[in-house]
Tab-separated table of C-alpha atoms in Angstrom:
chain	number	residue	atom	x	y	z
A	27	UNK	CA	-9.467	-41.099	-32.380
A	28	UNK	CA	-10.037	-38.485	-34.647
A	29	UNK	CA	-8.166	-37.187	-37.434
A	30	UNK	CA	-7.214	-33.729	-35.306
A	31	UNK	CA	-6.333	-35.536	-32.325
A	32	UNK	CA	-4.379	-38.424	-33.970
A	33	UNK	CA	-2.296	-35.703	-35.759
A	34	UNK	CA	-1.476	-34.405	-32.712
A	35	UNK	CA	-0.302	-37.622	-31.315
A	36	UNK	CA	2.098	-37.844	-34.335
A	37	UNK	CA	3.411	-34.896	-34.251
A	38	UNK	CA	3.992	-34.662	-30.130
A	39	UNK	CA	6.173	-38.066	-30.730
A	40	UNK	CA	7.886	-36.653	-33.238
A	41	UNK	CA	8.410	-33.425	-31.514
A	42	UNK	CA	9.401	-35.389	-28.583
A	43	UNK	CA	12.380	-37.363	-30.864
A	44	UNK	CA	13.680	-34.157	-32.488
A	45	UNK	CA	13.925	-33.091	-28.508
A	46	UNK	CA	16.561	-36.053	-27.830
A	47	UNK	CA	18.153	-35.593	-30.803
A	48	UNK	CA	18.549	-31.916	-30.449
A	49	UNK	CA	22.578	-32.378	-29.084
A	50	UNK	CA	23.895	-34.393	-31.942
A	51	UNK	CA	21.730	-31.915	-34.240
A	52	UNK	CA	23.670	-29.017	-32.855
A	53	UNK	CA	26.833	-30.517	-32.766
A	54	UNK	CA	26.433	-31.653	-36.301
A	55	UNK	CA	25.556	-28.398	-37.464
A	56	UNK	CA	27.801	-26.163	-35.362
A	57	UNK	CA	31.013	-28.329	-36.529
A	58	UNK	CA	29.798	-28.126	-40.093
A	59	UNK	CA	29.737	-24.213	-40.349
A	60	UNK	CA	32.909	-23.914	-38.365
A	61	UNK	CA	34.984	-26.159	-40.863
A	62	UNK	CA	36.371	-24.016	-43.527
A	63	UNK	CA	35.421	-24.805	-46.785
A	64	UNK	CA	35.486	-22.971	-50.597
A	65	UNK	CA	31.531	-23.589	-51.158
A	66	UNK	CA	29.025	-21.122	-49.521
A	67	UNK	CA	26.660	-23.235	-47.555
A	68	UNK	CA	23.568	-22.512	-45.417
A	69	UNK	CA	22.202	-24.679	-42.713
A	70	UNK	CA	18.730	-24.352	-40.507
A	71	UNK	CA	18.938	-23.912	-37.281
A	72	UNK	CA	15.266	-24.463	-36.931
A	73	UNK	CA	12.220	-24.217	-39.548
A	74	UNK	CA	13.120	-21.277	-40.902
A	75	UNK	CA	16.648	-19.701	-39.018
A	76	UNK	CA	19.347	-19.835	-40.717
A	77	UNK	CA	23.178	-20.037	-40.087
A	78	UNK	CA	25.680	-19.286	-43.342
A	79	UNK	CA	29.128	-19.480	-44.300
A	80	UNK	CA	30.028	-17.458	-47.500
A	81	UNK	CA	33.401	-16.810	-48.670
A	82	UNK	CA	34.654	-17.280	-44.854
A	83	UNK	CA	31.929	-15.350	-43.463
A	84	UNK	CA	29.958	-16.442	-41.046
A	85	UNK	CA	26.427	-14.862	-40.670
A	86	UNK	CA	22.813	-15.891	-39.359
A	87	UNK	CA	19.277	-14.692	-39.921
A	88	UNK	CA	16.593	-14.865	-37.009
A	89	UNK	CA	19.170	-17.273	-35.205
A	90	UNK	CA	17.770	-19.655	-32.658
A	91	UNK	CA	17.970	-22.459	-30.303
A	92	UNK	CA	16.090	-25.874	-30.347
A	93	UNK	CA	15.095	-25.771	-26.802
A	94	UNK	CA	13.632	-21.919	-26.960
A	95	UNK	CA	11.021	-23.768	-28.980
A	96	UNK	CA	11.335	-27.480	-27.537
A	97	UNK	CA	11.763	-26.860	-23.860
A	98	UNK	CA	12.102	-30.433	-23.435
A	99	UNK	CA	15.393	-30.289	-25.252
A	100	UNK	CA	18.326	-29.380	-23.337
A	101	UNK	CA	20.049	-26.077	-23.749
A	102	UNK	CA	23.219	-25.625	-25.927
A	103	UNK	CA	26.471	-23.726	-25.533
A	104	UNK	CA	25.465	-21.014	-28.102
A	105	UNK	CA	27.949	-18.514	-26.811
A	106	UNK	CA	30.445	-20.386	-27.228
A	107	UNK	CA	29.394	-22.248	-30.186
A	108	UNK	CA	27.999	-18.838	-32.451
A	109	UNK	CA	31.613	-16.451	-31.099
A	110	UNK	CA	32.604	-16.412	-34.785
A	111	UNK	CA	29.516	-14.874	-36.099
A	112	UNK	CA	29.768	-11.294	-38.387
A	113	UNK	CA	26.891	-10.146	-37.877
A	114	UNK	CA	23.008	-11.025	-37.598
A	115	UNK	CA	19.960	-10.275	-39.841
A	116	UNK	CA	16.514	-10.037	-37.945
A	117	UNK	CA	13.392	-10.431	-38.981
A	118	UNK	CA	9.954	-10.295	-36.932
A	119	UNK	CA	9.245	-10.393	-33.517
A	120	UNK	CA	7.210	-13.636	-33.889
A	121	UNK	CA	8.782	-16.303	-30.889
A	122	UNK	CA	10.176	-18.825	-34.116
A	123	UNK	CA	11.909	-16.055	-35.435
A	124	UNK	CA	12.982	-14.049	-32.409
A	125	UNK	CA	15.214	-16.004	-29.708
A	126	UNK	CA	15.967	-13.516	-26.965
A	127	UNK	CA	17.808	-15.692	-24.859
A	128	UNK	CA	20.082	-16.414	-27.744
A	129	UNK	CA	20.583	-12.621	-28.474
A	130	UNK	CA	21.440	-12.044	-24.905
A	131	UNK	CA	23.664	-15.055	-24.555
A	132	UNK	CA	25.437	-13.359	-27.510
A	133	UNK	CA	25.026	-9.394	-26.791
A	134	UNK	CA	28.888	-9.419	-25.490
A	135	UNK	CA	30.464	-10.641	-28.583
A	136	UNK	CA	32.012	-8.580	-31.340
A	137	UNK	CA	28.640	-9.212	-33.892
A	138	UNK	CA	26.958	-6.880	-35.750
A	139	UNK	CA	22.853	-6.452	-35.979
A	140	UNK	CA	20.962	-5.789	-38.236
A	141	UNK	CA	17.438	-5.113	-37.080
A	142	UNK	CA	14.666	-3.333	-38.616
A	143	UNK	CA	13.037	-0.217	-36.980
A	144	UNK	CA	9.905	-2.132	-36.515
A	145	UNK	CA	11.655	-4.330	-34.171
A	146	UNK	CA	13.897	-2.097	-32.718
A	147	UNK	CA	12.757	-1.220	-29.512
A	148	UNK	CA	11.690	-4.567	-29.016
A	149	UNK	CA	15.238	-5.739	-29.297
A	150	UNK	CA	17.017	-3.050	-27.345
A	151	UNK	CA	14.554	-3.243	-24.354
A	152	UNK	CA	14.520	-7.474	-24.388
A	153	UNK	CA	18.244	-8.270	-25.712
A	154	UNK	CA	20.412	-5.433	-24.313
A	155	UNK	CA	22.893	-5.528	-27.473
A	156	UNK	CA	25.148	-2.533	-27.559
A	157	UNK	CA	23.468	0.623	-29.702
A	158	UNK	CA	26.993	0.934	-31.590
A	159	UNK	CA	26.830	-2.228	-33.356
A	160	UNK	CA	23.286	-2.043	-34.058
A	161	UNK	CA	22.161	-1.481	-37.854
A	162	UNK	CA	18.819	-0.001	-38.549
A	163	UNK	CA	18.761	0.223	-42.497
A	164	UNK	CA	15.673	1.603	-44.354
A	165	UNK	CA	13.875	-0.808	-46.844
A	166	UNK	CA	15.716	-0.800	-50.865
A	167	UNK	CA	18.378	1.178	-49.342
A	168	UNK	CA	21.909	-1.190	-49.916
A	169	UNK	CA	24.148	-2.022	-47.344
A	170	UNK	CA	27.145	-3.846	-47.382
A	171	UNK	CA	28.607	-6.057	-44.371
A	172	UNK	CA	31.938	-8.422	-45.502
A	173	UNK	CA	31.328	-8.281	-48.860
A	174	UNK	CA	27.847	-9.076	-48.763
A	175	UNK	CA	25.677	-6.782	-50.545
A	176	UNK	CA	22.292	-7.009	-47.978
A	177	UNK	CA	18.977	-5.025	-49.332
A	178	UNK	CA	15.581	-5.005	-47.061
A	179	UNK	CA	12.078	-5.210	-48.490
A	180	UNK	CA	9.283	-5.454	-46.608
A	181	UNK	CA	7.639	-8.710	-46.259
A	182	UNK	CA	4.080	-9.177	-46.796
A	183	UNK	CA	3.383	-11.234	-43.595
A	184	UNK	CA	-0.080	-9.876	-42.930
A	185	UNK	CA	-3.487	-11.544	-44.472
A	186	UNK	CA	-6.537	-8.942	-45.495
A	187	UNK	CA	-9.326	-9.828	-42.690
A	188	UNK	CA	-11.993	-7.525	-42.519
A	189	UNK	CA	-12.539	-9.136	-38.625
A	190	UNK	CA	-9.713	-6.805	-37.547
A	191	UNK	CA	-9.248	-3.043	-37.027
A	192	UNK	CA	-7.610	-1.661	-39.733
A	193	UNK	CA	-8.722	-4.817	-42.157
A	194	UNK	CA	-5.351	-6.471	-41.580
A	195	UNK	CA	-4.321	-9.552	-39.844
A	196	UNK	CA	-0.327	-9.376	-39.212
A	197	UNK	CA	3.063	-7.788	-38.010
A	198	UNK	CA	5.412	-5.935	-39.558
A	199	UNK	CA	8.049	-8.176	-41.276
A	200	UNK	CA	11.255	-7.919	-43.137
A	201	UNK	CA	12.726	-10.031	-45.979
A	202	UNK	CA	15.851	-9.632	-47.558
A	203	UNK	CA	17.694	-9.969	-50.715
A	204	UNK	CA	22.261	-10.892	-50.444
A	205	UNK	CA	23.871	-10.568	-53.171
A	206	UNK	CA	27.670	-12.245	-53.426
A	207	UNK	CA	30.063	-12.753	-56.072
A	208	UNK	CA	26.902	-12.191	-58.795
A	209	UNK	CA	24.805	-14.781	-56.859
A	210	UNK	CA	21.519	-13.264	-56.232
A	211	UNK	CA	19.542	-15.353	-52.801
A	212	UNK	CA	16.574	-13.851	-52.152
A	213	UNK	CA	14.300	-14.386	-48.129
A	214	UNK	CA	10.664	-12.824	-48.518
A	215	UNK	CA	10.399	-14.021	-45.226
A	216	UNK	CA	7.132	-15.831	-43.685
A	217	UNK	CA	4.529	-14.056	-46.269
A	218	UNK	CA	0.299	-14.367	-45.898
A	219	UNK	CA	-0.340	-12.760	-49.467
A	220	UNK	CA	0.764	-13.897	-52.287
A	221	UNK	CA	0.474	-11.127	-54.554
A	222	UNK	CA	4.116	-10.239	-55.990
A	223	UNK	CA	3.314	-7.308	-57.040
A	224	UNK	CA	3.533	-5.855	-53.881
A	225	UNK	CA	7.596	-6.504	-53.705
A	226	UNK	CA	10.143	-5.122	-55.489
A	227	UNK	CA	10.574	-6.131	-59.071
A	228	UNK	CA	13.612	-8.644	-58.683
A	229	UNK	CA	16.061	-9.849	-61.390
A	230	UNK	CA	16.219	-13.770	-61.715
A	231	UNK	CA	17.110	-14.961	-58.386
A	232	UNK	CA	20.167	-18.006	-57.799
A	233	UNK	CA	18.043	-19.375	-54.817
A	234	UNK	CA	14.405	-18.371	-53.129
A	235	UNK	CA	14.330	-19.322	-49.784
A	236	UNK	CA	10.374	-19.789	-49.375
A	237	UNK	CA	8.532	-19.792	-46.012
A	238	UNK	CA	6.140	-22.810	-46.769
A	239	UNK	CA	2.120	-21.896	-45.650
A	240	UNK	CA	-0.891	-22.635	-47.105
A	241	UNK	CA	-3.609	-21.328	-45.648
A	242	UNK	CA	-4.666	-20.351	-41.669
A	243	UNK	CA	-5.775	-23.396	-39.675
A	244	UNK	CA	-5.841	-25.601	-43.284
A	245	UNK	CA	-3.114	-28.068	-42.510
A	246	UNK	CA	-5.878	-31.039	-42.537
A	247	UNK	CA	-7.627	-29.993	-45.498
A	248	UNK	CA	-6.473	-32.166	-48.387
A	249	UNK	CA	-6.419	-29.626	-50.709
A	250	UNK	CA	-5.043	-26.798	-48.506
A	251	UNK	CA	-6.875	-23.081	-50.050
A	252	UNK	CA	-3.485	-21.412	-50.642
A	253	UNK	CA	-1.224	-24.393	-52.493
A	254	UNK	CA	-1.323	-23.034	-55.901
A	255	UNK	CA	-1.039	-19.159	-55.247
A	256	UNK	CA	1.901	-20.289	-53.533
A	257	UNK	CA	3.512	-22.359	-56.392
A	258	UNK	CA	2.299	-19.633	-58.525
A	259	UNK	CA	4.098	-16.865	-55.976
A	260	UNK	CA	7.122	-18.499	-56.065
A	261	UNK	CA	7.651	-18.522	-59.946
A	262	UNK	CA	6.831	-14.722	-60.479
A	263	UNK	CA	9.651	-14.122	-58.487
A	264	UNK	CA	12.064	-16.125	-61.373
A	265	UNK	CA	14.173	-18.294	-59.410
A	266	UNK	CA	16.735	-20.625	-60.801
A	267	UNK	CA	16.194	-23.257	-57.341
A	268	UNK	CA	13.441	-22.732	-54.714
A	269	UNK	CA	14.297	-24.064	-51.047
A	270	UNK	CA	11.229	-24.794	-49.125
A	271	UNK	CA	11.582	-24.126	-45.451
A	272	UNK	CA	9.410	-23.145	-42.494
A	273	UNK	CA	8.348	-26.959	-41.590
A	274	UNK	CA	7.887	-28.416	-38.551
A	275	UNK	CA	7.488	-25.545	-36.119
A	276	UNK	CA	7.294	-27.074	-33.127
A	277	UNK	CA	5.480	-24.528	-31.445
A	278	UNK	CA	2.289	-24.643	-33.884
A	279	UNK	CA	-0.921	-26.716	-33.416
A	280	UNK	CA	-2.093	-29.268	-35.582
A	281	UNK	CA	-4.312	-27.152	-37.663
A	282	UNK	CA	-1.552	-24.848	-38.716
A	283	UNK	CA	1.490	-27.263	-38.499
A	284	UNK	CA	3.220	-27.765	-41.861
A	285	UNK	CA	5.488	-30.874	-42.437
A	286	UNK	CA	6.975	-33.059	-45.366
A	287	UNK	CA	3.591	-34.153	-46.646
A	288	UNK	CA	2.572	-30.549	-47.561
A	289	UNK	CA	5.826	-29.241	-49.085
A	290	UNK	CA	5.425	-32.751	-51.250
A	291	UNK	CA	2.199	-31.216	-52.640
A	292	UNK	CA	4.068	-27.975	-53.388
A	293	UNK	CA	6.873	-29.863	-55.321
A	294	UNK	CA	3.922	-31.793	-57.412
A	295	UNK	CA	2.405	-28.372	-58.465
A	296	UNK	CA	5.382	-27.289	-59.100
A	297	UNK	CA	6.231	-29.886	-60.888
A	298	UNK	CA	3.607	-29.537	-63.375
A	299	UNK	CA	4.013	-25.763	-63.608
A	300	UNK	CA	8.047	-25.955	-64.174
A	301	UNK	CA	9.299	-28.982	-65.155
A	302	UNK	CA	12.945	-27.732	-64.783
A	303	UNK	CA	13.158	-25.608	-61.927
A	304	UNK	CA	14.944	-27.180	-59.219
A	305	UNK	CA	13.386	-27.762	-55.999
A	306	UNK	CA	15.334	-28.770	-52.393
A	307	UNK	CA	13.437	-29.293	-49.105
A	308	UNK	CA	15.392	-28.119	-46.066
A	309	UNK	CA	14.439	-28.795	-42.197
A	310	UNK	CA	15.792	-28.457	-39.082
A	311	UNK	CA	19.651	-29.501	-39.120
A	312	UNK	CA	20.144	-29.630	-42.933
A	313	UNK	CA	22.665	-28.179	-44.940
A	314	UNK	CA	22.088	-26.146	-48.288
A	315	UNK	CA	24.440	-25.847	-50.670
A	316	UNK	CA	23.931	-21.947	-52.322
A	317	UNK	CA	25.990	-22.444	-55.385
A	318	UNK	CA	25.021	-25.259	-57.649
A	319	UNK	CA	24.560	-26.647	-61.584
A	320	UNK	CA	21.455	-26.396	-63.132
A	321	UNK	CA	20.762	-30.265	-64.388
A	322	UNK	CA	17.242	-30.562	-65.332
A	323	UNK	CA	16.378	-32.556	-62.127
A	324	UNK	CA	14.631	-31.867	-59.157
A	325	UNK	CA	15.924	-32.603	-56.000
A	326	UNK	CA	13.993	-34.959	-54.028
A	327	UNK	CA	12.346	-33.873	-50.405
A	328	UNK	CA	15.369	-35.251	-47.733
A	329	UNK	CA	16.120	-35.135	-44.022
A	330	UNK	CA	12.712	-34.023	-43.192
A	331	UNK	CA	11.033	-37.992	-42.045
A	332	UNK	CA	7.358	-38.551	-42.899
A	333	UNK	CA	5.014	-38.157	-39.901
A	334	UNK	CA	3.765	-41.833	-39.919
């Protein structure tokens, strides 16, 4: 067996574990948020959705359910289990991002959504959530929802590729930056080019939530082509912790499927280039504290289990 197809192999059994283990994942993570609690917390939904409880405020971005990307997993309660969401932050229209069975399982509750223009039409045509509690904010323009101060930017989620029309290979994306009680958390969202000079100049960041990728169809590669512009990406954007997310995305193919072996190459580069920044891995299930001491250590990779 090749390398390619013995890859595969390890990731379909894994794939085919996280499927059976999908309830007590959800129930585990929906009983979690729902407890109250003083810290604010985040917890993944999936590679890179997110569900948060800040201050008593319950919120998701690009919220999703196991089995619209393992449809070996059986389906969850989500109406039931997401009725005391705020409101919702979209994304991209890109099927790990977007869940519209999700959005129309929850189109009847009191939520409110945010969704960029891009994606607008998309939405209204495919979820059927009520125009009056849809938000359609323009990029660097500020709104606040609960207390949450919410900014778009524009995400850089397109690659230059002179193969395609206009030079670009991509969609239109949206990241955002919350602010809460002075904490500054900061989602550039899945990005292809990692030049941050295209973004908005930030101040230090609390926590950057980065979308792990190296490189288009490099996952094999030992060296993948994009590892240290992405190290290097995440520092110019001065955060105090880094999260690395976006692993194990079920619905990827071996060449382009990112797991726990390449965000441990990230943390080693890292490593090297900033000895005291601290770094947290985060996969599908986990929790994330959003508030926590600086200590001079780094936090090791956890949750995420080694393809062996």
């Amino acid at each position: 067996m090749d390398q390619s197809a013995e890859k595969q192999a390890q990731i379909n059994r894994r794939r085919d574990e996280m499927a059976a283990r999908t309830p007590a994942i959800w129930d585990k993570l929906i009983a979690e948020w729902n407890s109250p609690g003083p810290e604010d917390r985040a917890w993944l939904m999936y590679s890179a959705n997110y569900l948060f409880r800040t201050q008593g405020v319950r919120w998701a971005m690009d919220p999703l359910a196991l089995n619209s990307r393992l449809p070996q997993a059986p389906a969850m309660a989500v109406s039931h289990d997401l009725k005391d969401l705020d409101f919702v932050l979209l994304t991209h229209p890109h099927g790990d991002h977007l869940d519209f069975g999700l959005l129309r399982a929850l189109r009847h509750l009191p939520i409110w959504w945010v969704v960029p223009e891009a994606i607008l039409p998309l939405v209204l045509k495919q979820a059927g959530l009520p125009a009056k509690q849809i938000l359609v904010p323009k990029p660097l323009q500020p709104i606040e929802l609960h207390g949450l101060h919410i900014t778009l930017l524009d995400a850089l989620h397109w690659e230059d590729t002179p193969d395609y029309p206009d030079g670009r290979r991509g969609v239109p994306a949206t990241g955002y930056l919350v602010e809460l009680g002075g904490k500054r958390w900061l989602f550039p969202g899945d990005t292809r080019t990692y030049d941050v000079t295209q973004l908005p100049h930030f101040r230090p960041l609390d926590v950057l939530f980065a979308h792990l990728w190296l490189g288009r169809a490099a996952a094999l590669q030992s060296h993948p082509p994009l590892l240290e512009l992405f190290c290097r990406f995440c520092l110019a954007l001065q955060p105090r912790r880094v999260i690395l997310t976006h692993l194990e995305e079920w619905g990827r193919q071996v060449l382009d499927f990112w797991g726990l072996e390449h965000a441990e190459q990230v943390l080693a580069v890292l490593k090297k280039l900033a000895p005291f920044l601290l770094i947290e891995v985060a996969c599908t299930g986990d929790e994330v504290l959003l508030v926590k001491a600086q200590n001079g250590e780094h936090d090791a990779p956890h949750s995420c289990q080694r393809l062996l």
